Tab-separated table of C-alpha atoms and ligand atoms in Angstrom:
chain	number	residue	atom	x	y	z
A	1	MET	CA	169.540	66.846	136.139
A	2	LEU	CA	165.828	67.446	136.187
A	3	TYR	CA	164.144	69.397	133.382
A	4	ARG	CA	160.831	71.202	133.149
A	5	THR	CA	159.016	72.877	130.280
A	6	LEU	CA	159.331	76.629	130.645
A	7	GLY	CA	155.671	77.385	130.030
A	8	ARG	CA	154.600	78.307	126.526
A	9	THR	CA	158.194	78.836	125.381
A	10	ASN	CA	158.239	75.005	125.218
A	11	LEU	CA	161.927	75.166	126.140
A	12	ASN	CA	162.998	72.146	128.149
A	13	THR	CA	165.018	73.928	130.810
A	14	SER	CA	167.036	72.485	133.661
A	15	VAL	CA	165.436	73.265	137.031
A	16	PHE	CA	168.636	75.123	137.890
A	17	THR	CA	169.849	78.114	135.903
A	18	LEU	CA	173.383	79.461	135.988
A	19	GLY	CA	173.073	83.139	136.934
A	20	GLY	CA	175.905	85.307	135.650
A	21	MET	CA	176.174	88.353	137.891
A	22	ARG	CA	178.771	87.358	140.448
A	23	TRP	CA	182.082	86.920	138.637
A	24	ILE	CA	185.369	88.129	140.149
A	25	ASP	CA	185.935	91.653	138.904
A	26	GLY	CA	182.603	91.370	137.078
A	27	TRP	CA	181.425	94.891	137.884
A	28	ASN	CA	184.622	96.820	137.153
A	29	GLU	CA	184.816	98.973	134.042
A	30	PRO	CA	185.732	98.804	131.259
A	31	TYR	CA	183.279	95.942	130.879
A	32	HIS	CA	184.771	94.533	127.672
A	33	GLU	CA	188.147	93.889	129.350
A	34	ILE	CA	188.127	90.484	131.012
A	35	SER	CA	191.022	89.395	133.195
A	36	ASP	CA	192.532	85.911	132.841
A	37	GLU	CA	191.436	85.146	136.404
A	38	THR	CA	187.778	86.037	135.679
A	39	LEU	CA	187.792	84.088	132.440
A	40	LYS	CA	189.273	81.037	134.143
A	41	GLN	CA	186.619	81.197	136.852
A	42	ALA	CA	183.758	81.647	134.365
A	43	CYS	CA	185.019	78.820	132.118
A	44	GLU	CA	185.417	76.400	135.026
A	45	VAL	CA	182.022	77.182	136.548
A	46	THR	CA	180.147	77.166	133.232
A	47	LYS	CA	181.773	73.920	132.090
A	48	HIS	CA	180.996	72.237	135.407
A	49	CYS	CA	177.362	73.391	135.353
A	50	LEU	CA	176.915	72.233	131.752
A	51	ASP	CA	178.580	68.891	132.520
A	52	LYS	CA	176.063	68.416	135.337
A	53	GLY	CA	173.151	69.069	132.988
A	54	ILE	CA	172.372	72.763	133.453
A	55	ASN	CA	171.261	74.110	130.077
A	56	HIS	CA	169.992	77.601	130.946
A	57	ILE	CA	172.222	80.636	131.409
A	58	GLU	CA	170.967	83.960	132.655
A	59	THR	CA	172.793	87.203	132.030
A	60	ALA	CA	171.872	90.871	131.551
A	61	ARG	CA	173.165	93.981	129.876
A	62	ALA	CA	173.162	95.569	133.340
A	63	TYR	CA	175.347	92.849	134.909
A	64	GLY	CA	178.636	94.627	134.223
A	65	LYS	CA	180.971	92.356	132.247
A	66	SER	CA	178.590	89.376	132.274
A	67	GLU	CA	177.523	89.308	128.604
A	68	PHE	CA	181.139	89.829	127.460
A	69	ILE	CA	182.302	87.034	129.758
A	70	PHE	CA	179.749	84.532	128.484
A	71	GLY	CA	180.581	85.456	124.875
A	72	LYS	CA	184.210	84.504	125.485
A	73	VAL	CA	183.279	81.413	127.490
A	74	PHE	CA	180.993	80.091	124.727
A	75	ASN	CA	183.844	80.419	122.246
A	76	LEU	CA	186.577	79.018	124.467
A	77	LEU	CA	184.482	76.012	125.468
A	78	SER	CA	183.156	75.586	121.908
A	79	ILE	CA	179.625	75.516	123.283
A	80	LYS	CA	177.031	74.886	120.625
A	81	LYS	CA	174.281	77.449	120.981
A	82	ASN	CA	171.678	74.844	119.990
A	83	ASN	CA	172.359	72.947	123.209
A	84	LEU	CA	171.944	75.986	125.394
A	85	ILE	CA	169.111	78.289	126.449
A	86	VAL	CA	170.306	81.862	126.905
A	87	THR	CA	168.341	84.554	128.696
A	88	THR	CA	169.524	88.135	128.768
A	89	LYS	CA	167.828	91.232	130.119
A	90	VAL	CA	167.440	94.801	128.901
A	91	ARG	CA	166.592	97.853	130.987
A	92	LEU	CA	163.532	99.976	130.344
A	93	LYS	CA	164.377	102.177	127.387
A	94	ASP	CA	162.493	103.467	124.361
A	95	SER	CA	161.906	101.008	121.536
A	96	GLU	CA	164.760	102.158	119.305
A	97	THR	CA	167.350	102.120	122.100
A	98	VAL	CA	166.246	98.735	123.299
A	99	TYR	CA	166.401	97.286	119.780
A	100	SER	CA	169.966	98.536	119.284
A	101	GLN	CA	170.919	97.229	122.733
A	102	ILE	CA	169.727	93.766	121.736
A	103	LEU	CA	172.037	93.895	118.717
A	104	GLU	CA	174.881	94.832	121.078
A	105	SER	CA	173.996	92.015	123.470
A	106	LEU	CA	174.147	89.497	120.617
A	107	GLU	CA	177.565	90.828	119.660
A	108	ARG	CA	178.782	90.644	123.249
A	109	LEU	CA	177.420	87.118	123.630
A	110	GLN	CA	178.720	86.161	120.168
A	111	ILE	CA	175.473	84.454	119.221
A	112	ASN	CA	172.841	85.049	116.521
A	113	TYR	CA	169.795	85.096	118.758
A	114	VAL	CA	168.789	84.830	122.389
A	115	ASN	CA	166.090	82.420	123.453
A	116	ILE	CA	164.620	84.828	125.966
A	117	VAL	CA	165.032	88.522	126.566
A	118	ASP	CA	163.529	89.867	129.758
A	119	ILE	CA	162.665	93.433	130.555
A	120	HIS	CA	164.875	94.012	133.562
A	121	GLY	CA	162.823	95.175	136.509
A	122	ILE	CA	159.224	96.267	135.990
A	123	ASN	CA	159.154	97.504	139.558
A	124	ASN	CA	156.519	100.246	139.726
A	125	ASP	CA	153.810	101.982	137.705
A	126	LEU	CA	156.325	104.342	136.131
A	127	ASP	CA	158.248	101.347	134.755
A	128	TYR	CA	155.011	99.740	133.605
A	129	ASN	CA	154.069	102.862	131.637
A	130	LYS	CA	157.529	103.008	130.021
A	131	VAL	CA	157.158	99.427	128.858
A	132	PHE	CA	153.714	99.818	127.356
A	133	SER	CA	153.957	103.376	125.961
A	134	LYS	CA	153.661	103.891	122.192
A	135	ASP	CA	157.426	103.799	121.597
A	136	GLY	CA	158.185	101.857	124.749
A	137	THR	CA	160.411	98.931	125.616
A	138	LEU	CA	157.980	96.240	124.555
A	139	LYS	CA	157.707	97.607	121.032
A	140	GLY	CA	161.502	97.359	120.546
A	141	LEU	CA	161.497	93.790	121.801
A	142	GLN	CA	158.618	92.816	119.555
A	143	LYS	CA	160.536	94.145	116.552
A	144	ALA	CA	163.576	92.076	117.587
A	145	ARG	CA	161.367	89.014	117.989
A	146	LYS	CA	159.822	89.532	114.563
A	147	GLU	CA	163.328	89.539	113.095
A	148	GLY	CA	164.306	86.349	114.931
A	149	LEU	CA	166.905	88.041	117.161
A	150	VAL	CA	164.859	87.077	120.187
A	151	LYS	CA	162.589	84.058	120.469
A	152	HIS	CA	160.606	84.889	123.611
A	153	ILE	CA	159.940	87.957	125.742
A	154	GLY	CA	159.694	87.979	129.520
A	155	PHE	CA	160.093	90.356	132.424
A	156	SER	CA	161.719	90.407	135.822
A	157	THR	CA	160.320	92.269	138.791
A	158	HIS	CA	161.081	93.352	142.328
A	159	GLY	CA	157.754	95.180	142.513
A	160	PRO	CA	154.591	94.670	144.551
A	161	LEU	CA	152.219	91.798	143.845
A	162	ASP	CA	149.423	93.937	142.336
A	163	LEU	CA	151.857	95.315	139.749
A	164	ILE	CA	153.159	91.828	138.910
A	165	LEU	CA	149.596	90.558	138.413
A	166	LYS	CA	148.738	93.587	136.272
A	167	THR	CA	151.790	92.939	134.075
A	168	ILE	CA	151.184	89.200	133.736
A	169	ILE	CA	147.525	89.654	132.802
A	170	THR	CA	148.474	91.744	129.736
A	171	GLY	CA	149.374	88.414	128.121
A	172	GLU	CA	152.402	90.009	126.429
A	173	PHE	CA	155.042	87.951	128.223
A	174	ASP	CA	156.138	84.329	127.928
A	175	VAL	CA	158.210	84.229	131.142
A	176	VAL	CA	158.172	85.945	134.526
A	177	ASN	CA	161.266	86.179	136.780
A	178	LEU	CA	160.256	86.892	140.338
A	179	HIS	CA	161.067	86.505	144.026
A	180	TYR	CA	159.429	83.629	145.852
A	181	TYR	CA	160.976	81.419	148.549
A	182	PHE	CA	160.056	79.808	151.845
A	183	THR	CA	160.919	83.097	153.582
A	184	PHE	CA	158.851	85.175	151.123
A	185	GLN	CA	155.658	83.651	149.762
A	186	THR	CA	153.719	86.835	149.007
A	187	ASN	CA	154.111	86.395	145.235
A	188	TYR	CA	152.415	82.997	145.092
A	189	PRO	CA	149.276	84.394	143.348
A	190	ALA	CA	151.559	85.675	140.572
A	191	ILE	CA	152.927	82.161	140.052
A	192	SER	CA	149.372	80.788	139.870
A	193	LEU	CA	148.307	83.429	137.357
A	194	ALA	CA	151.453	82.886	135.267
A	195	ASN	CA	150.739	79.153	135.244
A	196	ALA	CA	147.137	79.767	134.173
A	197	LEU	CA	148.467	81.787	131.230
A	198	LYS	CA	151.057	79.080	130.485
A	199	MET	CA	154.000	81.384	131.185
A	200	GLY	CA	157.411	80.156	132.241
A	201	VAL	CA	158.200	80.805	135.929
A	202	PHE	CA	161.782	81.589	136.861
A	203	ILE	CA	162.690	82.141	140.538
A	204	ILE	CA	165.463	84.685	141.065
A	205	SER	CA	167.989	84.920	143.903
A	206	PRO	CA	166.600	82.167	146.158
A	207	ASN	CA	169.842	81.816	148.088
A	208	ASP	CA	170.784	85.463	148.509
A	209	LYS	CA	167.570	87.490	148.661
A	210	GLY	CA	165.891	84.310	149.874
A	211	GLY	CA	167.787	84.782	153.148
A	212	MET	CA	171.550	84.590	152.537
A	213	LEU	CA	171.121	80.846	152.862
A	214	TYR	CA	174.760	80.208	151.974
A	215	LYS	CA	175.648	81.488	155.458
A	216	PRO	CA	172.669	80.485	157.589
A	217	SER	CA	172.329	81.234	161.285
A	218	GLN	CA	172.909	78.357	163.690
A	219	LYS	CA	169.220	78.503	164.625
A	220	LEU	CA	168.117	78.073	161.011
A	221	LEU	CA	170.586	75.219	160.589
A	222	ASN	CA	169.168	73.535	163.701
A	223	LEU	CA	165.573	73.983	162.548
A	224	CYS	CA	166.316	72.533	159.096
A	225	ASN	CA	168.504	69.709	160.390
A	226	PRO	CA	169.366	67.207	158.851
A	227	LEU	CA	168.923	69.220	155.641
A	228	HIS	CA	170.853	72.346	154.807
A	229	PRO	CA	168.468	75.348	154.515
A	230	ILE	CA	169.416	75.616	150.820
A	231	VAL	CA	168.311	72.018	150.225
A	232	PHE	CA	165.073	72.571	152.135
A	233	ASN	CA	164.316	75.765	150.226
A	234	ASN	CA	165.067	74.158	146.842
A	235	ARG	CA	162.765	71.252	147.642
A	236	PHE	CA	160.071	73.623	148.905
A	237	LEU	CA	160.231	75.395	145.526
A	238	LEU	CA	160.551	72.349	143.300
A	239	GLU	CA	157.578	70.622	144.929
A	240	ASP	CA	155.517	73.114	142.947
A	241	HIS	CA	155.518	72.071	139.299
A	242	GLY	CA	154.438	75.587	138.389
A	243	ILE	CA	158.006	76.649	139.185
A	244	HIS	CA	160.181	75.764	136.227
A	245	THR	CA	163.696	76.946	137.001
A	246	ILE	CA	165.663	78.526	139.839
A	247	SER	CA	168.605	80.882	139.472
A	248	LEU	CA	171.914	79.946	141.129
A	249	GLY	CA	174.704	82.503	141.499
A	250	ILE	CA	177.476	79.910	141.427
A	251	THR	CA	181.021	81.268	141.586
A	252	LYS	CA	182.908	78.060	142.466
A	253	THR	CA	182.302	74.618	141.015
A	254	GLU	CA	181.796	73.047	144.446
A	255	MET	CA	178.893	75.409	145.179
A	256	LEU	CA	176.720	73.362	142.813
A	257	ASN	CA	176.985	70.213	144.972
A	258	ILE	CA	174.406	71.250	147.543
A	259	HIS	CA	171.896	72.068	144.807
A	260	LEU	CA	172.434	68.719	143.116
A	261	GLU	CA	171.830	67.108	146.510
A	262	SER	CA	168.400	68.788	146.515
A	263	ILE	CA	167.281	66.807	143.487
A	264	GLN	CA	168.980	63.496	144.203
A	265	ASN	CA	167.285	60.349	145.315
A	266	LYS	CA	167.509	59.736	149.049
A	267	ASN	CA	169.206	56.385	148.758
A	268	THR	CA	171.932	57.163	146.279
A	269	ASN	CA	174.810	59.550	146.066
A	270	SER	CA	174.874	59.543	142.301
A	271	SER	CA	174.272	62.987	140.863
A	272	ASN	CA	172.741	61.287	137.824
A	273	SER	CA	169.965	59.745	139.860
A	274	VAL	CA	167.256	62.371	139.850
A	275	ARG	CA	164.698	62.364	142.629
A	276	ASP	CA	161.688	60.237	141.767
A	277	GLU	CA	159.823	60.962	144.995
A	278	PRO	CA	158.004	64.081	146.170
A	279	PHE	CA	160.325	66.954	146.998
A	280	MET	CA	158.318	67.606	150.144
A	281	GLY	CA	158.349	64.163	151.781
A	282	LYS	CA	157.770	63.570	155.483
A	283	LEU	CA	161.181	64.938	156.443
A	284	GLU	CA	160.689	68.184	154.532
A	285	ARG	CA	157.093	68.599	155.725
A	286	ASP	CA	158.226	68.195	159.340
A	287	ILE	CA	160.916	70.839	158.842
A	288	LYS	CA	158.351	73.165	157.276
A	289	LEU	CA	156.060	72.708	160.281
A	290	LYS	CA	158.930	73.463	162.666
A	291	LEU	CA	159.806	76.628	160.748
A	292	GLU	CA	156.168	77.752	160.616
A	293	LYS	CA	155.725	77.087	164.324
A	294	GLU	CA	158.774	79.202	165.115
A	295	LEU	CA	157.464	82.020	162.916
A	296	ASN	CA	153.985	81.883	164.438
A	297	ASN	CA	155.464	82.041	167.924
A	298	THR	CA	157.244	85.309	167.153
A	299	PRO	CA	155.835	87.927	169.517
A	300	ASP	CA	153.717	90.399	167.490
A	301	TYR	CA	153.998	88.165	164.419
A	302	CYS	CA	153.129	89.973	161.189
A	303	THR	CA	151.413	87.791	158.585
A	304	ILE	CA	152.688	90.116	155.803
A	305	CYS	CA	149.147	90.463	154.478
A	306	GLY	CA	149.824	94.067	153.386
A	307	PHE	CA	146.381	95.350	154.457
A	308	CYS	CA	148.065	98.153	156.447
A	309	LEU	CA	149.292	99.882	153.266
A	310	PRO	CA	149.494	102.522	151.980
A	311	CYS	CA	151.512	104.429	154.536
A	312	PRO	CA	151.583	108.194	153.865
A	313	VAL	CA	155.338	108.381	154.570
A	314	LYS	CA	156.026	105.321	152.375
A	315	ILE	CA	157.164	102.888	155.044
A	316	ASN	CA	156.992	99.396	153.551
A	317	ILE	CA	155.384	98.051	156.730
A	318	PRO	CA	154.993	94.383	155.662
A	319	GLU	CA	158.581	94.167	154.445
A	320	VAL	CA	160.044	95.747	157.592
A	321	LEU	CA	157.988	93.391	159.746
A	322	ARG	CA	158.794	90.385	157.558
A	323	LEU	CA	162.486	91.092	158.202
A	324	ARG	CA	161.678	91.422	161.913
A	325	ASN	CA	159.947	88.017	161.816
A	326	LEU	CA	163.054	86.442	160.272
A	327	PHE	CA	165.415	88.252	162.641
A	328	ILE	CA	163.555	86.963	165.694
A	329	ALA	CA	162.243	83.573	164.557
A	330	PHE	CA	165.324	82.293	162.720
A	331	ASP	CA	168.044	84.581	164.047
A	332	MET	CA	168.589	85.791	160.458
A	333	LYS	CA	170.151	88.988	161.765
A	334	GLU	CA	172.688	89.712	159.073
A	335	PHE	CA	170.158	89.215	156.276
A	336	ALA	CA	167.440	91.294	157.960
A	337	VAL	CA	169.764	94.201	158.726
A	338	LYS	CA	171.311	94.150	155.254
A	339	ARG	CA	167.946	94.191	153.467
A	340	TYR	CA	166.578	96.841	155.845
A	341	ASN	CA	169.549	99.107	155.160
A	342	GLU	CA	169.035	98.735	151.417
A	343	MET	CA	165.472	100.088	151.583
A	344	LYS	CA	165.062	103.632	150.276
A	345	PRO	CA	161.773	105.472	149.689
A	346	ASP	CA	162.417	106.052	145.986
A	347	ASP	CA	164.534	103.009	145.178
A	348	PRO	CA	162.470	100.931	142.734
A	349	TRP	CA	164.381	97.759	143.656
A	350	VAL	CA	163.990	97.843	147.458
A	351	THR	CA	161.316	100.409	148.147
A	352	GLY	CA	160.517	101.801	151.578
A	353	GLU	CA	161.173	104.592	154.030
A	354	SER	CA	163.108	103.980	157.221
A	355	ALA	CA	160.812	102.629	159.953
A	356	ASP	CA	161.733	105.409	162.409
A	357	LYS	CA	160.085	107.938	160.066
A	358	CYS	CA	156.627	106.828	161.236
A	359	VAL	CA	154.622	109.963	162.105
A	360	ASN	CA	152.032	108.144	164.251
A	361	CYS	CA	149.157	109.046	161.975
A	362	ASN	CA	147.609	105.717	163.002
A	363	GLU	CA	145.984	105.219	159.577
A	364	CYS	CA	147.386	101.688	159.409
A	365	LEU	CA	146.057	100.558	162.793
A	366	PRO	CA	142.402	99.771	161.985
A	367	ARG	CA	143.504	97.955	158.807
A	368	CYS	CA	145.631	95.360	160.621
A	369	PRO	CA	143.717	92.111	161.222
A	370	GLN	CA	146.349	91.083	163.788
A	371	ARG	CA	145.677	94.263	165.761
A	372	LEU	CA	149.398	94.982	165.905
A	373	THR	CA	150.516	98.296	167.381
A	374	ILE	CA	152.333	99.083	164.159
A	375	PRO	CA	153.902	102.491	165.020
A	376	SER	CA	155.658	101.266	168.170
A	377	LEU	CA	156.532	97.950	166.516
A	378	LEU	CA	158.231	99.809	163.661
A	379	LYS	CA	160.202	102.061	165.979
A	380	ASN	CA	161.347	99.101	168.060
A	381	THR	CA	162.286	97.187	164.922
A	382	HIS	CA	164.355	100.131	163.708
A	383	LYS	CA	166.210	100.149	167.043
A	384	LEU	CA	166.652	96.376	166.940
A	385	PHE	CA	168.229	96.565	163.487
A	386	LYS	CA	170.363	99.628	164.229
A	387	ASN	CA	171.727	98.042	167.415
A	388	ALA	CA	172.642	94.954	165.439
A	389	ILE	CA	174.460	97.028	162.826
A	390	THR	CA	177.666	97.312	164.824
A	391	LYS	CA	178.034	93.584	164.346
A	392	TYR	CA	176.996	93.336	160.694
R	110	SF4	S1	151.145	105.158	161.818
R	110	SF4	FE1	153.188	105.243	160.956
R	110	SF4	S2	153.376	103.345	159.821
R	110	SF4	FE2	151.196	103.642	160.205
R	110	SF4	S3	150.483	104.657	158.366
R	110	SF4	FE3	151.001	106.256	159.847
R	110	SF4	S4	153.106	106.806	159.389
R	110	SF4	FE4	152.694	104.886	158.352
R	111	SF4	S1	148.185	94.544	158.264
R	111	SF4	FE1	149.206	93.876	160.134
R	111	SF4	S2	149.674	91.709	159.784
R	111	SF4	FE2	149.185	92.625	157.791
R	111	SF4	S3	151.144	93.271	156.974
R	111	SF4	FE3	150.345	95.009	158.005
R	111	SF4	S4	151.209	94.874	160.072
R	111	SF4	FE4	151.451	92.888	159.127
């Protein structure tokens, strides 16, 4: 396994983190009741990951049974807390509620403290204000940290880049959990700023929200050949030493193999032999060029610069057109349609109005450096995705 220092937490974390939100039956209430089947799965996966050197586990109060499951797993496997880094997350509540929820999380996890507690989803200005208000979320976490229940405080986000930068620059957080992958590089400035402030950088959902890479299109497979897209994406991320750990939603032991392959030396099959060469060697750089060429050749390619925003009817133009890029360039139809369907104007996690709601105000047109005919492009993209829906 390869380890990196998680910014100013000084925790030596494995570059892969076991994410705990995808257990069988993991979202069914009551959350404290864990079936034998779920427990068996969680024990097997956790043991395998730990045996292979993973030392960071990520859970959250909002992940259904997850904290309860890990509590039982730690006991059953006799895992010593000192050998493990545990991150959990709390939703945005007032300081008192959040403090009592941390006590509950510790009870569920059956541990005395968590290494890191993240505020789960600072996704818009409303969330930001809740965190920093007089009796807001941060105050409750700071109290818990003062009492040693929590060692470090971080935040996760699905929000826009300007909000992420604004949150990082407060200097209140030791770790940021954010989206960044080959297929979505908009948040790179946030990684740079976090690095400048010596924060830990944790990449979330690289294989699912990074493009459902566990079931890639044939075209993406061909473009990444001889690497699997997951291996390419991992190496793309790990080339950057400002990225410290990557979340993996492993639900079967064998799912870890492809990730271990990402960090192995070229000339050995031993999982103990960690890569001692650049992650982006000639092979990976050539694949990256092929992928970029394909993207750039997309008719009406959107660079996702975001200059067209804001849209008065709240269409998330760059995100819709990013999904269109991926649909056309890499044939990532299922992923694009799924993400598009999840977008709702007031959903803080995947924000945006449906593209067919464009009212042709044309405000976005002069702001687009690519001179794209955005209104017609959006309407055509909506049709493209809706016609594909029958299949996905
Ligand atoms: S033309 Fe359509 S997409 Fe552009 S700003 Fe107006 S409503 Fe939004
Ligand atoms: S301004 Fe043009 S290129 Fe930039 S995100 Fe908007 S549509 Fe895409």
